[in-house]
mmCIF file of C-alpha atoms and ligand atoms in Angstrom:
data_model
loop_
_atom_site.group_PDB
_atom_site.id
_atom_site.type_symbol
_atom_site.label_atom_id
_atom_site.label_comp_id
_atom_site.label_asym_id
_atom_site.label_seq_id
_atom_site.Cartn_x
_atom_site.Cartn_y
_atom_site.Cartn_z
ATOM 1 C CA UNK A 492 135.836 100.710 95.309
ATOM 2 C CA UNK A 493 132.219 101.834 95.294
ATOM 3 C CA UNK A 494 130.216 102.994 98.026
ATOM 4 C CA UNK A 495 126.730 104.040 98.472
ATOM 5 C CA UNK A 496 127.154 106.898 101.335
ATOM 6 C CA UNK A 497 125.176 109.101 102.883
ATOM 7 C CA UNK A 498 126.733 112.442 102.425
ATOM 8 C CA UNK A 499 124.792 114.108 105.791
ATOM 9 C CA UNK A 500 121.907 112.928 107.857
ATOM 10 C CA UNK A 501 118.312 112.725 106.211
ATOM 11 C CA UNK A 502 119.367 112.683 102.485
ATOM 12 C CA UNK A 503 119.982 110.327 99.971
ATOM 13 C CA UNK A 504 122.329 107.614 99.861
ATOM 14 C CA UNK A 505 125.191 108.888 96.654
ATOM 15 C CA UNK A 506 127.879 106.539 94.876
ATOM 16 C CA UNK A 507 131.152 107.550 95.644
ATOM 17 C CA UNK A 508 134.302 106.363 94.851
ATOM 18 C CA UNK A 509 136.433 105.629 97.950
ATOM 19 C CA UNK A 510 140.108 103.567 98.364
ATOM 20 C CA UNK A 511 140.485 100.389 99.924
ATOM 21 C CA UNK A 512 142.050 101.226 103.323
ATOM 22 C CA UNK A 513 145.301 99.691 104.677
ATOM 23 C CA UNK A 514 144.861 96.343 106.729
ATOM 24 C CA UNK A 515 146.752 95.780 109.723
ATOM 25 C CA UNK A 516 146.647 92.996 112.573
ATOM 26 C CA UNK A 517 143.644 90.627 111.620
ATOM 27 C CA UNK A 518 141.639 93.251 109.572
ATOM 28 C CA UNK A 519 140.257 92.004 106.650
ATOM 29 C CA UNK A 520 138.690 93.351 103.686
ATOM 30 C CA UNK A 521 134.931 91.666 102.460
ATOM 31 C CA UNK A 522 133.759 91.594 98.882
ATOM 32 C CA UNK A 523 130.008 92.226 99.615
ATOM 33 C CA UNK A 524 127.764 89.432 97.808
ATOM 34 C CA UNK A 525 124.469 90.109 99.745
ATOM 35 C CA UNK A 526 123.264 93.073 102.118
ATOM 36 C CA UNK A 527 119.762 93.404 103.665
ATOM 37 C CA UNK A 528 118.173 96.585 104.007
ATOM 38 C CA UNK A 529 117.245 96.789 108.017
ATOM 39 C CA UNK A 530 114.950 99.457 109.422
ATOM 40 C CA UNK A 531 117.538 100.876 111.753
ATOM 41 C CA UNK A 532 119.121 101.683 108.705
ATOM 42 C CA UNK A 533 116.187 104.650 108.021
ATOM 43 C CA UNK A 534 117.051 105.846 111.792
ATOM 44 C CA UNK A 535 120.511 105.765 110.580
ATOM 45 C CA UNK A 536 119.441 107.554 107.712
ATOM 46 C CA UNK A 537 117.772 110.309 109.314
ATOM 47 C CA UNK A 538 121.030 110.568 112.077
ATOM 48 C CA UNK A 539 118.756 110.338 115.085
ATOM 49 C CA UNK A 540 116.490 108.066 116.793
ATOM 50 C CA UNK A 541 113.325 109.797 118.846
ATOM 51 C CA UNK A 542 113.511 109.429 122.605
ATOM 52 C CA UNK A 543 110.399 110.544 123.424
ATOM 53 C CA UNK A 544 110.114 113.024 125.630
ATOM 54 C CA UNK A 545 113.619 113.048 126.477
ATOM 55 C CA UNK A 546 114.207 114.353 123.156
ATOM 56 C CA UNK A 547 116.779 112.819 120.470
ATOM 57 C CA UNK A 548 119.572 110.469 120.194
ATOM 58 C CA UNK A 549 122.045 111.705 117.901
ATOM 59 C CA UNK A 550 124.468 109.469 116.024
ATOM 60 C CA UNK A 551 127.105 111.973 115.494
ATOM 61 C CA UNK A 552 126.960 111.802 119.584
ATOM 62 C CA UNK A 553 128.329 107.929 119.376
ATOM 63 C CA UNK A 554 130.746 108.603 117.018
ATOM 64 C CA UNK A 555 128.609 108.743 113.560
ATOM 65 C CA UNK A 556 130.561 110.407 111.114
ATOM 66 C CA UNK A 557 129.834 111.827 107.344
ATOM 67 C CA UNK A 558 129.824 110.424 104.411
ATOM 68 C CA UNK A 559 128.478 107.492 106.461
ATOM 69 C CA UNK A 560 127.811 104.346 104.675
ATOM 70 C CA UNK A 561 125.085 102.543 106.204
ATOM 71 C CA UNK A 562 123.891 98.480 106.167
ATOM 72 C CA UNK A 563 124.935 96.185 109.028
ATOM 73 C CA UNK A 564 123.490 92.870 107.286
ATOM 74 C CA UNK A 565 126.419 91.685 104.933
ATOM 75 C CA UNK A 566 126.846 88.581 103.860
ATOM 76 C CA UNK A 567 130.540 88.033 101.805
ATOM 77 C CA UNK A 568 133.859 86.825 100.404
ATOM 78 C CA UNK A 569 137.508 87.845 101.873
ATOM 79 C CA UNK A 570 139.184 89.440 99.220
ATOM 80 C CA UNK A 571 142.017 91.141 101.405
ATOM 81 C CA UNK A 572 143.485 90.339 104.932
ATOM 82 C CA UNK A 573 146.269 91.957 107.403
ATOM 83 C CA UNK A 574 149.599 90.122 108.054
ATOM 84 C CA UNK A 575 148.534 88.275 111.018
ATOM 85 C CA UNK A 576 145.009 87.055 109.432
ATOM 86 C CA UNK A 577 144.717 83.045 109.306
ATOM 87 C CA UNK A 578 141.815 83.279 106.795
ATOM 88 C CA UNK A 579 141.982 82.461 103.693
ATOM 89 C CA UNK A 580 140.725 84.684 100.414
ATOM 90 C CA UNK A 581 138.259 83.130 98.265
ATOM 91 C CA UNK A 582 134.980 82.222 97.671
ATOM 92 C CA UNK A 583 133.791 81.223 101.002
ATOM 93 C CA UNK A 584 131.060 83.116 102.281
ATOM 94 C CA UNK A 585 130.734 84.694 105.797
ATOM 95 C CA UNK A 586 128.401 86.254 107.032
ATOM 96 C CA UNK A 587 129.980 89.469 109.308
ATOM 97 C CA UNK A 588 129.229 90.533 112.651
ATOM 98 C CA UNK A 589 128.444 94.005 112.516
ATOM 99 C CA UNK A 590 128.304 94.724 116.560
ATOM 100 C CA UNK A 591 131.757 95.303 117.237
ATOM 101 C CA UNK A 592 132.833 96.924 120.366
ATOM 102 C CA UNK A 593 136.000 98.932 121.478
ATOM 103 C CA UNK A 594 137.528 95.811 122.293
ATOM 104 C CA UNK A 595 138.817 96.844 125.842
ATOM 105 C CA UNK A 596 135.799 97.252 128.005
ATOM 106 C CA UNK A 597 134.678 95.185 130.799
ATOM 107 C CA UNK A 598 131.914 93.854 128.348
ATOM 108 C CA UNK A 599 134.119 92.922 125.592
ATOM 109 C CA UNK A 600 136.256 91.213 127.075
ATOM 110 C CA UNK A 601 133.309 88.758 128.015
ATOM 111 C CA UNK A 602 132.255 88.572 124.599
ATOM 112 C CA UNK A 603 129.132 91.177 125.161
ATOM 113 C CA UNK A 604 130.331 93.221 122.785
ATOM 114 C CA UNK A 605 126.370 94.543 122.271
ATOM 115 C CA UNK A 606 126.761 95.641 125.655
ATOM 116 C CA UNK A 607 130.527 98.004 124.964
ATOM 117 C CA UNK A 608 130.560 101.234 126.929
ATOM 118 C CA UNK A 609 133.639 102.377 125.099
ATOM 119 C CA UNK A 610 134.381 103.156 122.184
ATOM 120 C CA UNK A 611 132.466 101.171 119.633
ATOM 121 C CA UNK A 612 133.275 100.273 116.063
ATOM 122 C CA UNK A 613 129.655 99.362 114.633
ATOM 123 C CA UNK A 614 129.317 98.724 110.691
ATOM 124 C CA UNK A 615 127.208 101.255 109.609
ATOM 125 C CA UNK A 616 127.504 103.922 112.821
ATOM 126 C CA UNK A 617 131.133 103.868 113.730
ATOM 127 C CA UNK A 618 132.627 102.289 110.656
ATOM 128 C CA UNK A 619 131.342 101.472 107.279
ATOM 129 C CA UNK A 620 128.825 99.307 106.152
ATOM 130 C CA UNK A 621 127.418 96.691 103.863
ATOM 131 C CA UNK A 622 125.808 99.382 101.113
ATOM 132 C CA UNK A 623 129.252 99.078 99.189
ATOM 133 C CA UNK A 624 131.343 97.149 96.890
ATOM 134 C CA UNK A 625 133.518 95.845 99.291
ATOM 135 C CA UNK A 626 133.512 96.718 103.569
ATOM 136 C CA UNK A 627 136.310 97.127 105.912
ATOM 137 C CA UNK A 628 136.036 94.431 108.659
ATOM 138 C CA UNK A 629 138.829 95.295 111.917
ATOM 139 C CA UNK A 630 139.347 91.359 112.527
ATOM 140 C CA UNK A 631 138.634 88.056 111.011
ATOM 141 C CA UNK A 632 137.007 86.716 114.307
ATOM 142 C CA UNK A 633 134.047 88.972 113.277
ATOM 143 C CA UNK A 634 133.087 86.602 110.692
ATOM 144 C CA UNK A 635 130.944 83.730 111.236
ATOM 145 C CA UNK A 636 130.827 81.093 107.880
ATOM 146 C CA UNK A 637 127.790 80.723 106.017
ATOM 147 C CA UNK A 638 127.756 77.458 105.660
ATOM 148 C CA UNK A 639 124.826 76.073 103.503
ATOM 149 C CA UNK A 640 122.234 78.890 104.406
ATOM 150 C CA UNK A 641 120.971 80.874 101.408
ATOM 151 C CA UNK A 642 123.070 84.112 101.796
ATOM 152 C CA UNK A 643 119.995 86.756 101.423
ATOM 153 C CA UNK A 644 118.951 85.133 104.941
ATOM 154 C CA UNK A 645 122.170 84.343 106.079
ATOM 155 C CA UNK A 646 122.881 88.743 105.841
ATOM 156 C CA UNK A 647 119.406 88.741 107.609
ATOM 157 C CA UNK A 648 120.631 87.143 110.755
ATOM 158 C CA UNK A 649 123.123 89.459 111.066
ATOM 159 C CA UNK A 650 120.518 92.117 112.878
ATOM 160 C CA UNK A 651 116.987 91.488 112.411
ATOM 161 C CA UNK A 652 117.986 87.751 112.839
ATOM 162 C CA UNK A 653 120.083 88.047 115.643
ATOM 163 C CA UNK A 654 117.878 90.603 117.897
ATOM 164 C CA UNK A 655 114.797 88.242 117.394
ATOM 165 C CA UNK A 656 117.293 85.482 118.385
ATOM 166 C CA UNK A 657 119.245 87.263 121.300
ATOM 167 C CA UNK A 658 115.339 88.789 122.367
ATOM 168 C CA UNK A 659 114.245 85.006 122.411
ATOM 169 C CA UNK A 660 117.297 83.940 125.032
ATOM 170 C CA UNK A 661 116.094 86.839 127.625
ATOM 171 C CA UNK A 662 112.365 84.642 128.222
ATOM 172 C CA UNK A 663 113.262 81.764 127.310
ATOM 173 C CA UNK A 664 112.859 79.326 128.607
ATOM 174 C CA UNK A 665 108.875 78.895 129.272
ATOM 175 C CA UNK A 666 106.376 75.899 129.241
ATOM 176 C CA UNK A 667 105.793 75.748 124.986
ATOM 177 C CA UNK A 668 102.065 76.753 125.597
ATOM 178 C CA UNK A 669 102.351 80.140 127.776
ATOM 179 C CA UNK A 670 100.887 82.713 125.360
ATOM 180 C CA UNK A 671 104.057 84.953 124.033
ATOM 181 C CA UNK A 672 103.359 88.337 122.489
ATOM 182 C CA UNK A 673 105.468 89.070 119.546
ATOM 183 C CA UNK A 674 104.186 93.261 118.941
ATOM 184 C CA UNK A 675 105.501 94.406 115.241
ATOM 185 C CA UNK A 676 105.578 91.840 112.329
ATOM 186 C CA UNK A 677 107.924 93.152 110.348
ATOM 187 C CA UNK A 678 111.867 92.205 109.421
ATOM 188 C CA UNK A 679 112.700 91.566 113.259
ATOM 189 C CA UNK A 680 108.704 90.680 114.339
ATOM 190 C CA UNK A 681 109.094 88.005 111.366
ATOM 191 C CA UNK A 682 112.308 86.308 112.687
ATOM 192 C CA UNK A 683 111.144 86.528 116.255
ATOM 193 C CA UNK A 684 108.492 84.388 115.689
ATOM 194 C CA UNK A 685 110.139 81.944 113.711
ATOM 195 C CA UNK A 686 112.863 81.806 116.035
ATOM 196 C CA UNK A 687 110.214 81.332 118.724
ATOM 197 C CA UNK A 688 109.270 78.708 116.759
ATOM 198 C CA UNK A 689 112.669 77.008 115.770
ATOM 199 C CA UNK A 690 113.159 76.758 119.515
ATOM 200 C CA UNK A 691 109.922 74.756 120.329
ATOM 201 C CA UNK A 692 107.460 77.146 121.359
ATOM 202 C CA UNK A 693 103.960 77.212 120.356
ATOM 203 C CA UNK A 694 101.610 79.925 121.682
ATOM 204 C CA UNK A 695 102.642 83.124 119.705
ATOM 205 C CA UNK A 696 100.437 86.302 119.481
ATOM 206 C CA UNK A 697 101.718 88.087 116.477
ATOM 207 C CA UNK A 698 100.276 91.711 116.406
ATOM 208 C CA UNK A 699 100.510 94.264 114.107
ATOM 209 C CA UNK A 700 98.638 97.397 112.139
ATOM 210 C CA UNK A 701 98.803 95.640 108.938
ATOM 211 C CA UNK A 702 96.807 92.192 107.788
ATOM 212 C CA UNK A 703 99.578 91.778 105.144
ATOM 213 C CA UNK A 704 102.408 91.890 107.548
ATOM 214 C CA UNK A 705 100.215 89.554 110.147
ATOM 215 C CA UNK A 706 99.526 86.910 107.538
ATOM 216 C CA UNK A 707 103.593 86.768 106.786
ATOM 217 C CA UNK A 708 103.408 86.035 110.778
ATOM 218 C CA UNK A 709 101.129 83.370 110.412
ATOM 219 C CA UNK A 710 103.026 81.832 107.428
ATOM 220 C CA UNK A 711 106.254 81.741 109.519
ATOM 221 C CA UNK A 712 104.852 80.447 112.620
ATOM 222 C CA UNK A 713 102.627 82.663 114.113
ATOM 223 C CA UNK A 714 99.407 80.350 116.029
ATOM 224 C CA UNK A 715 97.128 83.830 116.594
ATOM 225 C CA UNK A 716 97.147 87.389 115.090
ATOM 226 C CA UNK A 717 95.652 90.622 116.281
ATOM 227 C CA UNK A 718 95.281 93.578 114.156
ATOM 228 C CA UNK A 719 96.065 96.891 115.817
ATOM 229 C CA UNK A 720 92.736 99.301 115.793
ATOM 230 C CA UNK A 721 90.049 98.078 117.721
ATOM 231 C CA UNK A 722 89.018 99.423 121.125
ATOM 232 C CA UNK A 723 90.768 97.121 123.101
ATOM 233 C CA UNK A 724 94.444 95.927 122.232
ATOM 234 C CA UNK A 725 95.337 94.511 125.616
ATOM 235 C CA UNK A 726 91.679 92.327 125.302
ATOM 236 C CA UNK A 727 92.546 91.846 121.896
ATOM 237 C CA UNK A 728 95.945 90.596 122.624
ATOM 238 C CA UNK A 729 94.566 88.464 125.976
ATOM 239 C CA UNK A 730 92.006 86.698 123.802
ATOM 240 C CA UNK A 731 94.132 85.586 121.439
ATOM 241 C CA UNK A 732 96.797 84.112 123.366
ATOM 242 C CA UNK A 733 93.975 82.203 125.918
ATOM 243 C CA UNK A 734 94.957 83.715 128.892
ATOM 244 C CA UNK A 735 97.193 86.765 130.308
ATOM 245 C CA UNK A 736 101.339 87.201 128.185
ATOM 246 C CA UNK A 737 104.136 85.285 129.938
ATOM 247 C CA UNK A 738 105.936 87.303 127.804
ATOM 248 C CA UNK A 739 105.845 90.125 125.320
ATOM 249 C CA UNK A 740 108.846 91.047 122.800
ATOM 250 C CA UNK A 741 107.684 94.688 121.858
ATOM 251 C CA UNK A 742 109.394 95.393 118.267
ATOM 252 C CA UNK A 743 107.888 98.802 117.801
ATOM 253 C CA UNK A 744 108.200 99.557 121.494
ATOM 254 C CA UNK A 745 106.217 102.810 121.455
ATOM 255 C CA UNK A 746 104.375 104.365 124.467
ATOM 256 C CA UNK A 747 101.319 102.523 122.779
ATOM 257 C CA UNK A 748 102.364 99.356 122.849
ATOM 258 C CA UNK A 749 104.649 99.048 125.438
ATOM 259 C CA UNK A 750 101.371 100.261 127.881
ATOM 260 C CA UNK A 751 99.643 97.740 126.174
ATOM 261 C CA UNK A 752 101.461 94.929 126.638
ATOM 262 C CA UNK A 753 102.427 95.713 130.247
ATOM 263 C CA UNK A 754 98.846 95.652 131.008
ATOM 264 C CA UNK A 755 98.211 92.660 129.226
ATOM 265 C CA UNK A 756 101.167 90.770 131.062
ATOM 266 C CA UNK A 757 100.647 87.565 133.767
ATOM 267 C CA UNK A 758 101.902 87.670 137.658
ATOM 268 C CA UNK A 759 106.342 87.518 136.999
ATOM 269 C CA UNK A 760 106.065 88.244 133.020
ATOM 270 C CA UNK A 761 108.784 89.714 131.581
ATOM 271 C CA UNK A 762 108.472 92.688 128.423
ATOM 272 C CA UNK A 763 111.561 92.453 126.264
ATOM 273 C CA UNK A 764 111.965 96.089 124.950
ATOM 274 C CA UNK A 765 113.087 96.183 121.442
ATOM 275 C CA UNK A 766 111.852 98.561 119.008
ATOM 276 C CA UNK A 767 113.025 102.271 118.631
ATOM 277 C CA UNK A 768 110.378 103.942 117.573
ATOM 278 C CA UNK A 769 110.251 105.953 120.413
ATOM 279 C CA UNK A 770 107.841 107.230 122.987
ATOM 280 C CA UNK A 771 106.971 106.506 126.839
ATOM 281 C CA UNK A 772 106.051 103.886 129.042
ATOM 282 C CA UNK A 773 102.846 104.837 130.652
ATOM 283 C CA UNK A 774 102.107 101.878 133.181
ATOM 284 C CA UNK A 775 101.644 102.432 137.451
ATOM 285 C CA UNK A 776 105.294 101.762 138.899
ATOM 286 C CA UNK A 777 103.186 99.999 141.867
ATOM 287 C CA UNK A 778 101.932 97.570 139.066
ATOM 288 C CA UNK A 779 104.974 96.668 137.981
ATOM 289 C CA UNK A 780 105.736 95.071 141.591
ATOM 290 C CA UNK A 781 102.272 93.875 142.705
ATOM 291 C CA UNK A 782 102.658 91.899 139.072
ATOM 292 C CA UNK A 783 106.263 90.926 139.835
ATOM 293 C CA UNK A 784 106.677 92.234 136.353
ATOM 294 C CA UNK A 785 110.245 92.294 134.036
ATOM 295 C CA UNK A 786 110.982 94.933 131.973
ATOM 296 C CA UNK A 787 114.519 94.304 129.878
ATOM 297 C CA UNK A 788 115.864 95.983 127.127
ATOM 298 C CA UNK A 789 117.512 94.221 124.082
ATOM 299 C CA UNK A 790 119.758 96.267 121.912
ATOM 300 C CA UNK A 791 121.272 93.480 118.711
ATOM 301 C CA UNK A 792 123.103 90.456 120.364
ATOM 302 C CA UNK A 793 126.418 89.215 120.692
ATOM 303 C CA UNK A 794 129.248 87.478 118.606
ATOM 304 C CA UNK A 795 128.376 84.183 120.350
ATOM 305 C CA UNK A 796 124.715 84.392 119.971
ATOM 306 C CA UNK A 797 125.110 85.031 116.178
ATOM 307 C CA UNK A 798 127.212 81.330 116.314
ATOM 308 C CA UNK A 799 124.782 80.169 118.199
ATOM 309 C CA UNK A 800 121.685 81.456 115.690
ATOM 310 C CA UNK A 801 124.207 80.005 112.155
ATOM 311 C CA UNK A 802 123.977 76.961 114.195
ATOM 312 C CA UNK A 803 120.373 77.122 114.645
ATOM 313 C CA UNK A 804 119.976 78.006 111.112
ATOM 314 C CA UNK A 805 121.668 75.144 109.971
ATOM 315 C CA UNK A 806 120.074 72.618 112.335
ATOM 316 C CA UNK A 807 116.416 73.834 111.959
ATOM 317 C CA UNK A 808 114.867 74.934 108.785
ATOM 318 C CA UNK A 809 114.140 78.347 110.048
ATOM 319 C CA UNK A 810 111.365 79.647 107.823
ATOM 320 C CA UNK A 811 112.677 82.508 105.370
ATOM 321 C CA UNK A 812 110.931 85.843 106.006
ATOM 322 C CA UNK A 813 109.417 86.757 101.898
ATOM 323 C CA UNK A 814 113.080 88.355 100.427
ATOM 324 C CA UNK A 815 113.108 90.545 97.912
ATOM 325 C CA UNK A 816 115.909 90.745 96.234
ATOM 326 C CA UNK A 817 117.539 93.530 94.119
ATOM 327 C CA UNK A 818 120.613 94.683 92.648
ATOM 328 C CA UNK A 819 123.529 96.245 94.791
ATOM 329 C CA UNK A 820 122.973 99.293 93.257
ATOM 330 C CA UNK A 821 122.270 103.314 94.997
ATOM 331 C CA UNK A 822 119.270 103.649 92.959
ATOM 332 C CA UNK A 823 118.360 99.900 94.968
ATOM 333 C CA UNK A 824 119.707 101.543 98.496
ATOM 334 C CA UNK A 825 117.204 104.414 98.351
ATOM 335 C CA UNK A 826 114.275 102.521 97.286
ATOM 336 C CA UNK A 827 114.689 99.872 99.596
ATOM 337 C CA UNK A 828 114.839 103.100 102.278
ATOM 338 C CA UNK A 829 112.022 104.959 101.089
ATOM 339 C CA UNK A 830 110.123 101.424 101.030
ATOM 340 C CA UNK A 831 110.635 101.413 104.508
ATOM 341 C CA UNK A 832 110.566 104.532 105.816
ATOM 342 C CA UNK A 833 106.631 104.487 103.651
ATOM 343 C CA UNK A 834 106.072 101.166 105.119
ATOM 344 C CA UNK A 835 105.361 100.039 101.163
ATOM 345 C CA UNK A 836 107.918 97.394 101.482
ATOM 346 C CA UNK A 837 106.451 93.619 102.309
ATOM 347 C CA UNK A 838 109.070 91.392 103.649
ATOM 348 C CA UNK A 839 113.055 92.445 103.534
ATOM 349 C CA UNK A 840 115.013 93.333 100.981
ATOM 350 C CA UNK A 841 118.526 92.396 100.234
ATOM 351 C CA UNK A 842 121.038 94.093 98.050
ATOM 352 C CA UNK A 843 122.723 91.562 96.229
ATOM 353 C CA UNK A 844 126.111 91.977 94.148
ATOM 354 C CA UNK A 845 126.217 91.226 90.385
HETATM 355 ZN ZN1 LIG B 832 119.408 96.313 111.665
HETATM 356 ZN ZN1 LIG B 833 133.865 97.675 124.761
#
């Protein structure tokens, strides 16, 4: 089978030519219809992500390992299975959850496998991912059916989808009309707000650099925007939203706008830090309890909260993000990075098979 790999960190993704690996237990082979290009992927791509001044993270460090085939957002068809797989092969679509823990941890065995401090089997870090003919899956539980959702968004909710959705869950819930910040409108900025939206609320500040990316925001639910650049963000941002943030899910989550939006937070708001583009927070500790203030972290979601987004998904028309979609294809895989990584790429793009 084919895979688009990359050979080292920061180069190009390559076609190789790989074998199908034995199944055992409940593993199960996926015939890969449809697989979005995330932006983690161009972290994964370059092998680190930037911790500021604490210097790097490296992926080799968790377990990375070379030729590494990256995409977490797949969307596909069981074509092979283990011996003790109930699942049947065919043309049902699933859409696979890419988050999988060691399995033994305290955390996994509660079902928070986002939260695994063992040893983790991630598509795309640990084990293989979506850019690839067909992707190695360790058990059938890990895949949650499509259903009737269009499968370019249905590979979406795998990870921009289900961060904006598990992100949602940790300020939820708040009176509809409490201004909520949603900082970055791109792939995961995008979904947060409409998943904001799909669960009732109605006051959200989208904010972003770009007017392009902000009137996306505004198409999928969006009530204000604020452009990034004038004088005063956390004014800006106050304005906008008619009073001071009940909440603010930071997407970029860079020294910038993680100050910002602490500043621009109400008495017992809570910051939900997302993003990983690296950098400080630069805020007065005594602030942060005078204020009553929340600070969480949000790193993907879990097995359960991807069930729970399908379901949303299927209940609620949640508005599509724009798709673009292109042939599964390496010459496709590196464009779709560079587009990225050069911030030339409007929307998501999915990678879908022939
Ligand atoms: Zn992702
Ligand atoms: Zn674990």
């Amino acid at each position: 089978m084919k895979v688009f790999a990359h050979t080292e960190p920061g180069g190009a993704a390559q076609e190789l030519e790989v074998e199908r690996p034995a199944l055992e237990g409940s593993a199960v082979m996926i015939r890969v219809t449809n697989s979005g290009v995330c932006h983690s992927d161009v972290h994964c791509q370059d092998g680190y992500f930037d911790l500021g001044d604490a210097g790097r993270f490296e992926l080799t460090a968790v377990g990375a390992d070379y030729p590494l085939v990256l995409g977490h957002e797949i969307v596909g068809e069981v074509v092979a299975a283990g011996p003790d797989a109930s699942v049947t092969l065919g043309d049902t679509k699933y859409i696979v959850f890419p988050w999988i823990g060691c399995g033994e941890c305290q955390a996994c065995s509660e079902d928070r496998e986002n939260y695994c401090s063992g040893r983790k089997r991630n598509l795309s870090v640990q084990l293989d991912g979506g850019y690839a003919e067909e992707v190695y899956v360790p058990d059938e539980r890990y895949l949650v059916p499509l259903g009737d959702i269009d499968p370019s968004f249905g590979a979406t909710l795998a990870c921009s989808g289900l961060t904006s959705y598990s992100a949602v869950q940790k300020v939820m819930p708040l009176p509809p009309d409490e201004p909520v910040a949603v900082i970055g409108a791109g792939g995961v900025g995008l979904m947060t707000v409409a998943v904001l939206k799909a669960v009732g609320h109605r006051n959200i500040v989208a904010v972003d650099m770009s007017d392009a990316a902000l009137a996306n925001a505004s198409q999928v639910g969006a009530s204000a925007t604020v452009t990034v650049g004038g004088e005063d963000l956390v004014g800006d941002i106050v304005k906008a939203g008619g009073g001071k943030l009940a909440a603010a899910i930071d997407l970029v989550n860079n020294g910038d706008t993680s100050t910002a939006a602490l500043f621009a937070m109400a008495n017992g708001g809570t910051l939900v830090s997302v993003g990983l583009f690296g950098g400080q927070y630069r805020f007065p500790t005594a602030l942060t309890a005078f204020n009553l203030l929340n600070i969480r972290g949000n790193f993907v979601g879990s097995l359960p909260e991807l069930k729970e987004l399908v379901a949303l998904a299927q209940d609620v028309k949640l508005p599509t993000p724009p798709l673009k979609e292109v042939p599964l294809s390496v010459q496709e895989v590196n464009a779709a990075l560079d587009g990225l990584r050069n911030r030339t790429l409007n929307g998501r793009a999915v990678l879908v098979a022939s």
